[in-house]
């Protein structure tokens, strides 16, 4: 199928492109730390397309230069309504640095993976520049960086407690979470002539106001006052205690309004919107994306993050797992917003029509693949709930964990004539597939789903994330006991054998998590060795803003119990935790013997490195040390575990044909890629 695209099929990024659309003035200008990929997995594109759907004239300035004369901040002038600023799909510090604070070699959201185009603390940098140049034009900040730094938070990279990002950025308003609902209300009110400075009661937004000013009243909202930023600076335990309120209010159906004093101002965080309805989330995915990077990048090389997701489908947002190291529910919410089957199948059809699509969908998933269409059986019970997780420590009896809609969806996708195979690349909550753990579910449904996934949607290896083997650490992580992983492995092995599939089960683990001690790591190594695993990848824990684990890392207190807790922090402690994963490497064995002898754990030593036993694996086994590669990517946005599509992206036909001398554009076509000769 040929699809005709013009330069004006993308949101404009330059004055010239605005002219093509006949626009002399813009309503909103967005600044983003990512390259512009016009795809529903990329937040800036979603917001741009949404605003466009309200009839606004929107332009996007991707990766503006902050090292020259700041021309990028002036080239489009000032907008009629407001500037929108985001660091991009990820927090800029996670994009720019590894878990051990080394600068990354690549930026996945930039053509060719080039680094250096996104400043550190991008939201603050861009907002400050805009505020300096256009002090009278409102600046709205959003995206994951703004969202997760909306209140006093620990910043791992500067090793400091920072105030709300509103304070440092000088922005006028902050939209947290997914932006569609608050932006709709903001735009509607502004179109009616309501001044920006009066937008004080919009849900899912935050702002600062002088302490002496009275707070806007809303009879439906209960105010929850946090300890002030200064009190947090003075006492780590106070900071930790704040987090319980923040997490609970952010996850409620009808949360309270959060207030926090910062100097002579008060931070006001309005409650979140209820979960998006099916028609609302469908509408967002159905916007007229080209699903491609802007043509300006055609000669600069592929954008790795786009290559990773261009043939994948996002089925839902949100996660009710509540893992204590994860930011998904803080950003996307605990309740699941699912797309309709029709909307998903329509997108499958779009992907299948892409010229370079070869019949393989890399992922049908979400933050956790197997939460699609799941919700409380009785919503009124959920409305009053404050539990951070619906599946930990046990699966809530009010949660409908039916997997039938997913089995049905996967089979419907595979019926598409152009789909040869569809993979589930997103993480699967394996514990929900274990009948002894998921007592709510019909065991037959669980078996059908598991068999469907293992038989038809796995490419050689099924990756799941038990994260640890120690019950003490798992409890803190809000993850189930490792015994459930043993049970899942039995189910996996049975299907694998019966169907003669020869698949591998790959468990993922985290090192240096709060409460994880050397002995726990030794035990993990011994237990997984006993199960026949050759551990390949380990993620070092990265303390990103707004997680329980990060609060513990910084403060040393659990925010719910205020119990004291330890975290491995020094480079040496982290390295030592890490070495146990690679016990089979000769260079680690003497150290492991010495360490376990020193703490008197001869039992673990005998399991791990028995005298006269086989203490190495086959030579060709390649372990991958990803200690420095920990990323905190919202899985609903980009699936970090799916593999990038191999091969170079064919850019034929994607090039801009804007003639410098003309103010019009020629249509250009996406052509089918030529067949390569063997
Ligand atoms: S009641 Fe159960 S299903 Fe509903 S939000 Fe609470 S834990 Fe989740």
XYZ file of C-alpha atoms and ligand atoms in Angstrom:
686
model
C 0.000 0.000 0.000
C 1.317 3.411 -0.821
C 0.780 6.130 1.667
C 1.169 9.698 0.603
C 2.843 11.956 3.088
C 3.669 15.605 2.855
C 5.903 17.632 5.067
C 2.734 19.140 6.503
C 1.707 15.647 7.634
C 3.990 16.271 10.636
C 3.558 19.061 13.134
C 5.701 21.994 11.993
C 9.165 22.401 13.486
C 10.311 25.500 11.577
C 8.945 28.833 10.410
C 8.945 27.502 6.857
C 6.817 24.520 7.816
C 4.389 26.850 9.603
C 4.117 28.889 6.414
C 3.234 25.762 4.445
C 0.257 25.385 6.724
C -0.519 29.066 6.220
C 0.164 29.931 9.863
C 1.596 33.315 10.782
C 1.018 32.836 14.467
C 1.077 29.782 16.723
C -1.185 28.973 19.650
C 1.188 26.593 21.423
C 4.882 25.844 20.954
C 6.265 22.645 22.469
C 9.919 22.209 23.428
C 11.173 18.666 23.844
C 14.424 16.945 24.783
C 13.658 14.146 22.300
C 13.842 14.171 18.539
C 10.337 14.507 17.102
C 8.855 11.115 16.356
C 5.233 11.419 15.340
C 4.044 8.273 17.049
C 1.593 7.530 19.896
C 4.423 6.122 22.031
C 6.172 9.489 22.149
C 4.629 11.941 24.610
C 5.475 15.201 22.817
C 3.788 13.911 19.649
C 0.725 12.809 21.652
C 0.359 16.245 23.234
C 1.005 18.035 19.942
C -1.569 15.956 18.092
C -4.071 16.345 20.904
C -3.798 20.141 20.877
C -4.018 20.115 17.107
C -7.256 18.113 17.367
C -8.727 21.031 19.360
C -8.080 23.287 16.387
C -4.915 24.838 17.821
C -1.909 25.796 15.750
C 0.879 23.803 17.351
C 4.560 23.574 16.534
C 7.267 21.509 18.119
C 10.914 22.449 18.679
C 12.727 19.178 19.260
C 16.075 19.192 21.032
C 16.656 22.970 20.931
C 20.273 23.977 21.189
C 21.155 25.536 24.530
C 24.811 26.100 23.806
C 24.638 28.732 21.059
C 22.819 32.059 20.813
C 19.542 30.296 21.777
C 18.116 30.962 18.336
C 15.942 27.825 18.608
C 13.982 29.514 21.363
C 13.234 32.523 19.177
C 12.770 31.124 15.713
C 9.010 30.586 16.064
C 8.312 33.679 18.139
C 5.924 33.512 21.055
C 2.679 31.560 21.047
C -0.787 32.981 21.639
C -1.586 30.630 24.559
C 1.478 29.005 26.129
C 4.789 27.204 25.772
C 4.829 23.504 26.620
C 8.093 22.025 27.898
C 9.174 18.429 28.424
C 12.489 16.655 28.831
C 11.073 13.975 26.519
C 9.952 10.432 27.151
C 12.500 9.906 29.934
C 13.943 11.921 32.771
C 16.920 13.739 31.241
C 19.272 12.455 33.944
C 18.293 8.857 33.249
C 18.759 9.534 29.534
C 22.153 11.103 30.033
C 23.714 8.986 32.802
C 24.132 5.346 33.786
C 23.301 3.877 37.188
C 26.882 4.545 38.199
C 26.596 8.163 37.068
C 28.750 7.767 33.982
C 27.663 9.714 30.916
C 25.932 7.433 28.454
C 27.517 6.894 25.057
C 24.167 6.971 23.284
C 20.870 8.783 23.490
C 18.116 6.445 22.310
C 15.808 9.322 21.449
C 18.191 11.085 19.063
C 19.010 10.184 15.457
C 21.979 7.865 15.248
C 21.891 7.638 19.044
C 23.986 10.822 19.138
C 24.552 12.147 22.607
C 24.814 15.703 23.857
C 21.623 17.126 22.372
C 19.623 16.998 25.617
C 20.883 19.124 28.511
C 20.896 17.763 32.059
C 17.677 18.738 33.858
C 16.258 19.651 30.447
C 12.865 20.787 31.772
C 14.507 23.349 34.045
C 16.960 24.536 31.402
C 14.328 25.030 28.681
C 11.806 26.649 31.015
C 14.294 29.122 32.424
C 15.349 30.239 28.956
C 11.744 30.707 27.883
C 10.860 32.591 31.042
C 13.806 34.895 30.549
C 12.973 35.601 26.933
C 9.190 35.746 27.261
C 8.363 36.576 30.873
C 4.699 37.252 30.064
C 3.981 34.003 28.222
C 2.905 31.066 30.390
C 5.154 28.007 30.496
C 3.538 24.636 31.126
C 5.793 21.698 32.002
C 4.918 18.019 31.711
C 6.262 14.578 30.886
C 7.936 12.121 33.203
C 10.686 14.448 34.448
C 8.242 17.139 35.556
C 5.699 14.613 36.771
C 8.037 12.709 39.090
C 9.777 15.807 40.375
C 6.564 17.614 41.268
C 7.205 17.616 45.009
C 10.323 17.517 47.238
C 12.360 14.641 45.828
C 15.746 13.028 46.030
C 17.949 13.666 43.008
C 20.465 10.840 42.813
C 22.685 12.567 40.288
C 23.404 15.605 42.451
C 22.899 13.551 45.646
C 20.571 16.244 46.964
C 17.022 16.733 48.065
C 15.403 19.091 45.583
C 12.189 21.091 45.811
C 9.334 20.794 43.342
C 10.636 21.311 39.825
C 8.223 24.251 39.608
C 10.517 26.162 41.927
C 13.708 25.625 39.959
C 12.186 25.909 36.494
C 10.106 29.039 37.081
C 7.306 27.367 35.073
C 3.744 28.528 35.695
C 1.980 25.191 35.827
C 2.932 21.523 35.909
C 0.846 18.754 34.398
C 1.570 15.408 36.005
C 0.756 11.952 34.727
C -0.548 11.433 31.228
C -1.513 14.849 29.899
C -4.607 14.389 27.759
C -7.291 15.090 30.375
C -5.773 18.179 32.048
C -4.741 19.680 28.721
C -8.236 19.318 27.344
C -9.582 21.332 30.267
C -6.807 23.926 30.122
C -7.383 24.526 26.424
C -11.170 24.607 26.768
C -10.968 27.248 29.489
C -8.335 29.314 27.709
C -10.392 29.262 24.506
C -13.247 30.691 26.547
C -10.988 33.546 27.593
C -10.075 32.356 31.099
C -6.607 33.771 31.853
C -3.837 31.260 32.479
C -3.216 32.691 35.926
C -6.763 31.686 36.955
C -6.288 27.988 36.190
C -6.122 26.839 39.796
C -8.611 24.002 40.059
C -7.661 21.810 37.137
C -7.093 18.241 38.212
C -3.692 16.672 37.705
C -1.911 20.005 37.686
C 0.366 21.680 40.209
C 1.442 25.264 40.773
C 3.108 27.529 43.314
C 1.432 30.490 44.908
C 2.425 32.985 47.607
C 1.636 31.709 51.098
C -0.438 34.722 51.988
C -2.854 34.197 49.060
C -5.999 32.240 49.910
C -6.272 28.799 48.329
C -8.938 28.243 45.678
C -11.853 26.387 47.186
C -13.176 23.099 45.903
C -15.713 21.433 48.161
C -14.976 17.981 46.761
C -11.310 18.019 47.624
C -9.760 17.154 50.958
C -6.484 18.960 51.617
C -3.470 16.889 52.672
C -0.636 18.978 53.999
C 2.893 17.602 53.696
C 5.822 18.629 55.827
C 7.522 21.621 54.231
C 10.498 21.360 51.918
C 12.665 22.963 54.587
C 11.530 20.387 57.163
C 12.477 17.624 54.713
C 15.919 19.179 54.265
C 16.353 19.240 58.019
C 15.168 15.692 58.752
C 15.325 12.633 56.521
C 12.615 10.830 58.439
C 10.219 13.719 57.803
C 10.979 13.480 54.111
C 10.315 9.727 54.176
C 6.987 10.166 55.971
C 5.775 12.583 53.282
C 5.992 9.901 50.646
C 3.226 7.742 52.053
C 0.736 10.577 51.576
C 2.064 11.374 48.110
C 1.806 7.784 46.906
C -1.587 7.118 48.420
C -3.191 10.306 47.158
C -1.703 9.869 43.677
C -3.140 6.356 43.392
C -6.644 6.960 44.671
C -9.647 7.222 42.386
C -10.566 10.413 44.199
C -7.357 11.687 45.730
C -6.899 14.702 47.953
C -5.215 18.003 47.150
C -1.600 17.990 48.331
C -0.082 21.138 49.827
C 3.556 21.745 50.711
C 5.281 24.919 51.844
C 8.474 25.900 50.059
C 10.070 29.096 51.358
C 7.452 31.812 51.090
C 5.288 29.879 48.663
C 2.951 26.944 48.832
C 3.006 24.111 46.327
C -0.504 23.044 45.357
C -0.916 19.640 43.705
C -4.502 19.110 42.611
C -5.893 15.555 42.693
C -5.557 13.293 39.657
C -8.295 12.641 37.130
C -10.085 9.320 37.327
C -8.713 6.703 34.922
C -9.317 7.442 31.249
C -12.359 5.784 29.749
C -11.973 3.436 26.826
C -13.265 6.014 24.355
C -10.845 8.628 25.727
C -7.760 6.459 25.415
C -8.901 5.208 21.997
C -9.253 8.814 20.858
C -5.652 9.529 21.871
C -4.288 6.546 19.940
C -6.490 7.293 16.948
C -5.022 10.775 16.335
C -3.527 11.223 12.842
C 0.092 10.329 13.596
C 2.368 9.656 10.641
C 3.983 7.084 12.985
C 7.390 8.198 11.695
C 10.253 10.456 12.732
C 10.171 13.919 11.199
C 11.740 13.882 7.718
C 14.444 16.311 8.848
C 16.231 13.329 10.413
C 16.331 11.281 7.246
C 20.045 11.771 6.723
C 21.053 11.638 10.369
C 20.540 7.961 10.998
C 17.882 5.910 12.764
C 16.438 6.877 16.135
C 17.059 3.798 18.343
C 13.938 4.201 20.499
C 11.775 4.441 17.409
C 13.403 1.402 15.840
C 12.562 -0.441 19.032
C 8.844 0.277 18.942
C 7.885 0.993 15.370
C 6.228 -2.403 14.954
C 4.774 -2.629 18.425
C 1.305 -1.942 19.808
C 0.458 -0.482 23.185
C -2.750 -2.005 24.533
C -3.166 -0.148 27.829
C -1.681 2.270 30.357
C -1.148 1.999 34.098
C 0.097 -0.758 36.381
C -1.343 -2.081 39.648
C 1.818 -3.978 40.582
C 3.083 -1.109 42.749
C 6.717 -2.339 42.690
C 8.618 -0.144 45.098
C 11.463 0.627 42.662
C 9.194 1.521 39.747
C 7.666 4.840 38.705
C 4.942 3.583 36.392
C 2.017 3.962 38.761
C 3.287 7.367 39.939
C 3.109 8.552 36.332
C 0.485 6.446 34.574
C -1.618 5.516 37.595
C -2.507 2.321 39.422
C -5.732 1.724 37.529
C -5.574 0.314 34.034
C -6.865 2.333 31.079
C -7.396 -0.172 28.280
C -7.956 0.476 24.616
C -10.799 -1.212 22.809
C -10.045 -4.266 20.730
C -11.233 -2.342 17.640
C -8.775 0.502 18.223
C -5.910 -1.959 18.718
C -6.776 -3.934 15.605
C -6.996 -0.701 13.620
C -3.449 0.111 14.691
C -2.310 -3.409 13.819
C -3.661 -2.747 10.349
C -1.732 0.542 10.159
C 1.510 -1.108 11.241
C 0.966 -3.996 8.838
C 0.648 -1.456 6.021
C 4.038 0.126 6.708
C 6.310 -0.421 3.713
C 9.131 -2.033 5.667
C 6.903 -4.256 7.793
C 7.842 -7.892 7.305
C 4.979 -9.486 9.174
C 6.414 -9.491 12.696
C 4.937 -7.391 15.492
C 7.639 -6.885 18.107
C 5.242 -6.329 20.999
C 1.598 -6.252 21.963
C 1.750 -4.976 25.499
C 1.852 -2.263 28.081
C 3.693 -1.519 31.330
C 2.895 -5.125 32.306
C 1.645 -7.057 29.319
C -0.929 -9.130 31.164
C -2.971 -6.396 32.836
C -5.042 -5.514 29.772
C -8.724 -4.997 30.625
C -8.169 -5.774 34.310
C -10.026 -3.787 36.944
C -11.908 -4.082 40.213
C -15.024 -6.211 40.246
C -16.793 -3.653 42.415
C -15.548 -0.196 41.549
C -16.949 1.349 44.739
C -14.516 -0.790 46.743
C -11.596 0.384 44.595
C -12.757 3.978 45.015
C -12.041 3.766 48.736
C -8.841 1.748 48.458
C -5.406 3.051 49.471
C -3.391 -0.116 48.762
C -0.366 0.721 46.609
C -0.572 -2.677 44.885
C -3.535 -4.828 43.871
C -1.417 -7.974 43.703
C 0.894 -7.714 46.666
C 1.226 -9.210 49.227
C -1.673 -11.240 47.804
C -3.961 -10.743 44.843
C -6.926 -8.661 45.949
C -10.173 -10.607 45.938
C -11.842 -7.631 44.265
C -9.478 -7.689 41.281
C -10.784 -9.307 38.127
C -7.691 -11.046 36.763
C -9.323 -12.736 33.814
C -6.768 -13.325 31.064
C -9.430 -14.285 28.511
C -9.613 -10.813 26.859
C -5.859 -10.992 26.167
C -5.940 -14.505 24.738
C -8.802 -13.368 22.546
C -6.926 -10.211 21.496
C -3.689 -12.040 20.613
C -5.616 -14.543 18.508
C -7.495 -11.745 16.741
C -4.195 -9.965 15.959
C -2.721 -13.155 14.532
C -5.690 -13.548 12.202
C -4.638 -10.396 10.331
C -3.495 -11.579 6.902
C -0.227 -9.634 7.061
C 0.807 -10.801 10.522
C 3.156 -13.768 10.484
C 3.927 -13.600 14.175
C 3.232 -11.264 17.057
C 5.485 -11.197 20.091
C 4.847 -10.186 23.665
C 7.954 -8.148 24.365
C 6.591 -6.309 27.419
C 7.160 -7.817 30.818
C 4.634 -10.431 31.900
C 3.620 -10.662 35.550
C 4.356 -14.371 35.800
C 2.945 -14.527 39.340
C -0.543 -13.834 38.005
C -0.196 -16.982 35.883
C 0.452 -19.233 38.871
C -2.920 -20.694 39.990
C -1.763 -21.141 43.594
C -0.954 -17.428 43.772
C -3.771 -16.114 41.579
C -6.609 -17.837 43.358
C -9.135 -15.403 41.880
C -8.716 -16.601 38.373
C -10.166 -19.531 36.497
C -7.170 -21.939 36.256
C -8.237 -22.959 32.765
C -8.104 -19.346 31.593
C -4.624 -18.950 33.054
C -3.471 -22.124 31.349
C -4.960 -21.032 28.026
C -3.220 -17.665 28.240
C 0.135 -19.110 29.300
C 0.012 -21.690 26.555
C -0.989 -19.066 23.976
C 1.933 -16.836 24.970
C 4.544 -19.570 25.173
C 3.424 -21.294 21.992
C 2.769 -18.330 19.732
C 4.243 -15.120 21.110
C 7.757 -15.812 22.348
C 10.838 -15.469 20.183
C 13.176 -18.041 21.650
C 13.307 -16.644 25.171
C 10.642 -15.619 27.620
C 11.928 -12.927 29.940
C 10.272 -12.460 33.295
C 11.361 -10.460 36.303
C 11.368 -12.155 39.696
C 13.854 -9.339 40.601
C 15.256 -11.145 43.667
C 15.167 -14.441 45.528
C 15.241 -13.104 49.088
C 11.804 -12.907 50.693
C 12.950 -9.962 52.787
C 13.958 -7.951 49.707
C 10.968 -9.138 47.671
C 8.577 -8.033 50.383
C 10.112 -4.585 50.304
C 9.975 -4.577 46.507
C 6.269 -5.514 46.719
C 7.034 -8.604 44.685
C 5.833 -12.140 45.403
C 7.933 -14.836 47.005
C 10.435 -16.547 44.721
C 8.586 -19.815 45.313
C 6.059 -18.564 42.747
C 8.820 -18.369 40.190
C 9.617 -22.037 40.865
C 5.950 -22.812 40.214
C 5.904 -20.769 37.043
C 9.031 -22.495 35.786
C 7.302 -25.854 36.175
C 4.366 -24.603 34.080
C 6.752 -23.169 31.494
C 8.834 -26.351 31.322
C 5.735 -28.508 30.933
C 4.404 -26.536 27.975
C 7.856 -26.158 26.462
C 8.395 -29.915 26.571
C 4.917 -30.915 25.443
C 5.036 -28.571 22.479
C 8.710 -29.317 21.727
C 9.431 -25.598 21.572
C 12.970 -25.483 22.921
C 12.419 -22.056 24.475
C 14.463 -20.511 27.261
C 13.095 -18.861 30.378
C 15.206 -15.843 31.327
C 14.820 -14.351 34.812
C 15.778 -10.726 35.463
C 17.178 -9.535 38.780
C 18.122 -6.272 40.459
C 21.246 -5.792 42.531
C 21.919 -3.228 45.266
C 18.245 -2.711 46.046
C 17.477 -1.435 49.566
C 17.687 -4.285 52.117
C 19.717 -6.453 49.740
C 22.757 -7.787 51.580
C 25.710 -9.792 50.401
C 24.172 -12.972 51.785
C 20.985 -12.354 49.819
C 22.999 -12.047 46.650
C 24.970 -15.197 47.435
C 21.693 -16.977 48.028
C 20.329 -15.695 44.745
C 23.380 -17.002 42.923
C 23.121 -20.403 44.646
C 19.386 -20.793 44.157
C 19.387 -19.831 40.501
C 22.424 -22.049 39.895
C 20.490 -24.890 41.446
C 17.637 -24.216 39.022
C 20.058 -24.446 36.107
C 20.065 -20.776 35.157
C 23.003 -18.993 33.671
C 22.346 -15.435 34.771
C 23.115 -13.030 32.008
C 21.824 -9.638 32.898
C 21.669 -7.730 36.086
C 20.367 -4.274 36.627
C 21.904 -2.100 39.277
C 19.219 -0.289 41.235
C 18.918 3.355 40.147
C 17.199 5.664 42.621
C 14.868 7.630 40.351
C 12.555 10.258 41.837
C 9.250 9.286 43.437
C 9.646 5.646 44.356
C 9.503 3.974 47.750
C 12.930 2.441 47.154
C 14.473 5.825 46.346
C 13.046 7.323 49.508
C 14.626 4.478 51.486
C 17.913 4.851 49.591
C 18.187 8.516 50.551
C 16.586 8.631 53.970
C 17.249 5.178 55.391
C 13.570 4.917 56.466
C 10.640 3.040 54.982
C 8.025 5.703 54.237
C 5.106 3.562 55.466
C 6.550 2.028 58.636
C 9.368 4.534 59.305
C 11.452 1.465 60.080
C 15.206 1.933 59.518
C 16.581 0.255 56.425
C 19.976 -0.072 54.754
C 20.924 0.219 51.119
C 24.239 -0.646 49.466
C 25.519 2.738 48.336
C 29.253 2.776 47.784
C 30.781 1.698 44.513
C 32.478 -1.163 46.335
C 29.242 -2.419 47.919
C 27.482 -2.292 44.571
C 30.331 -4.058 42.842
C 30.349 -6.793 45.476
C 26.605 -7.400 45.090
C 27.152 -7.613 41.411
C 29.950 -10.156 41.525
C 27.670 -12.898 42.808
C 25.750 -12.870 39.545
C 28.933 -13.870 37.819
C 30.128 -16.504 40.262
C 31.108 -18.721 37.339
C 33.819 -16.293 36.257
C 37.206 -17.373 37.529
C 38.170 -13.850 38.550
C 35.271 -13.703 41.021
C 35.636 -17.075 42.690
C 38.491 -16.391 45.106
C 36.706 -13.270 46.317
C 33.403 -15.130 46.737
C 35.130 -17.891 48.769
C 36.767 -15.320 50.980
C 33.595 -13.286 51.530
C 31.358 -16.232 52.360
C 33.975 -17.753 54.641
C 34.314 -14.450 56.430
C 30.601 -14.291 57.227
C 30.458 -18.001 58.083
C 28.147 -18.998 55.237
C 29.876 -22.239 54.316
C 26.475 -23.662 53.363
C 26.126 -21.090 50.571
C 29.735 -21.534 49.546
C 29.263 -25.276 49.224
C 26.206 -24.764 47.062
C 27.779 -22.138 44.869
C 31.357 -23.313 44.539
C 31.524 -26.894 45.821
C 34.967 -28.341 46.181
C 35.656 -30.611 43.252
C 32.433 -29.474 41.559
C 31.906 -27.844 38.193
C 32.233 -24.181 38.919
C 32.224 -22.737 35.468
C 29.857 -22.751 32.551
C 30.670 -23.514 28.993
C 33.196 -21.166 27.470
C 31.007 -19.833 24.722
C 28.473 -18.534 27.183
C 28.506 -14.763 27.019
C 27.385 -12.986 30.116
C 26.237 -9.454 29.661
C 27.088 -7.087 32.412
C 24.467 -4.390 32.233
C 25.313 -2.861 35.560
C 25.749 0.475 33.871
C 22.746 0.150 31.640
C 19.905 0.446 34.077
C 17.214 2.536 32.538
C 13.933 3.667 33.937
C 11.768 3.674 30.885
C 8.016 3.820 31.374
C 7.059 0.567 29.781
C 3.796 1.922 28.540
C 5.754 4.421 26.518
C 8.771 2.427 25.452
C 9.235 -1.194 26.186
C 12.781 -1.475 27.458
C 12.829 -5.223 27.212
C 11.872 -5.566 23.590
C 14.796 -5.771 21.273
C 15.427 -3.101 18.680
C 14.562 -4.111 15.174
C 17.673 -5.319 13.475
C 19.006 -3.659 10.383
C 19.160 -0.142 9.140
C 15.950 1.727 8.663
C 15.231 2.296 5.066
C 14.723 5.989 4.589
C 13.808 5.829 0.926
C 10.991 8.167 0.200
C 10.956 9.687 3.673
C 13.082 12.653 2.711
C 11.715 16.120 2.789
C 11.376 17.616 -0.646
C 10.718 21.121 0.578
C 12.174 23.364 -2.054
C 14.041 26.200 -0.425
C 12.815 28.600 -3.068
C 9.178 27.625 -2.828
C 6.725 28.182 -0.051
C 4.773 25.116 -1.068
C 5.669 21.499 -0.701
C 5.696 18.580 -3.043
C 3.992 15.410 -1.932
C 6.337 12.536 -1.460
C 5.661 8.921 -1.033
C 6.724 6.125 1.183
C 7.754 3.517 -1.320
C 8.065 -0.142 -0.756
C 11.721 -0.839 -0.018
C 13.556 -2.429 -2.904
C 14.258 -6.091 -2.535
C 17.863 -6.655 -1.710
C 19.820 -8.941 -3.942
C 21.353 -11.861 -2.232
S -9.848 -2.873 46.026
Fe -8.426 -4.389 45.258
S -8.606 -4.245 43.044
Fe -9.499 -2.378 43.887
S -7.794 -0.910 43.932
Fe -7.826 -1.908 45.944
S -6.390 -3.587 45.746
Fe -6.888 -2.937 43.667
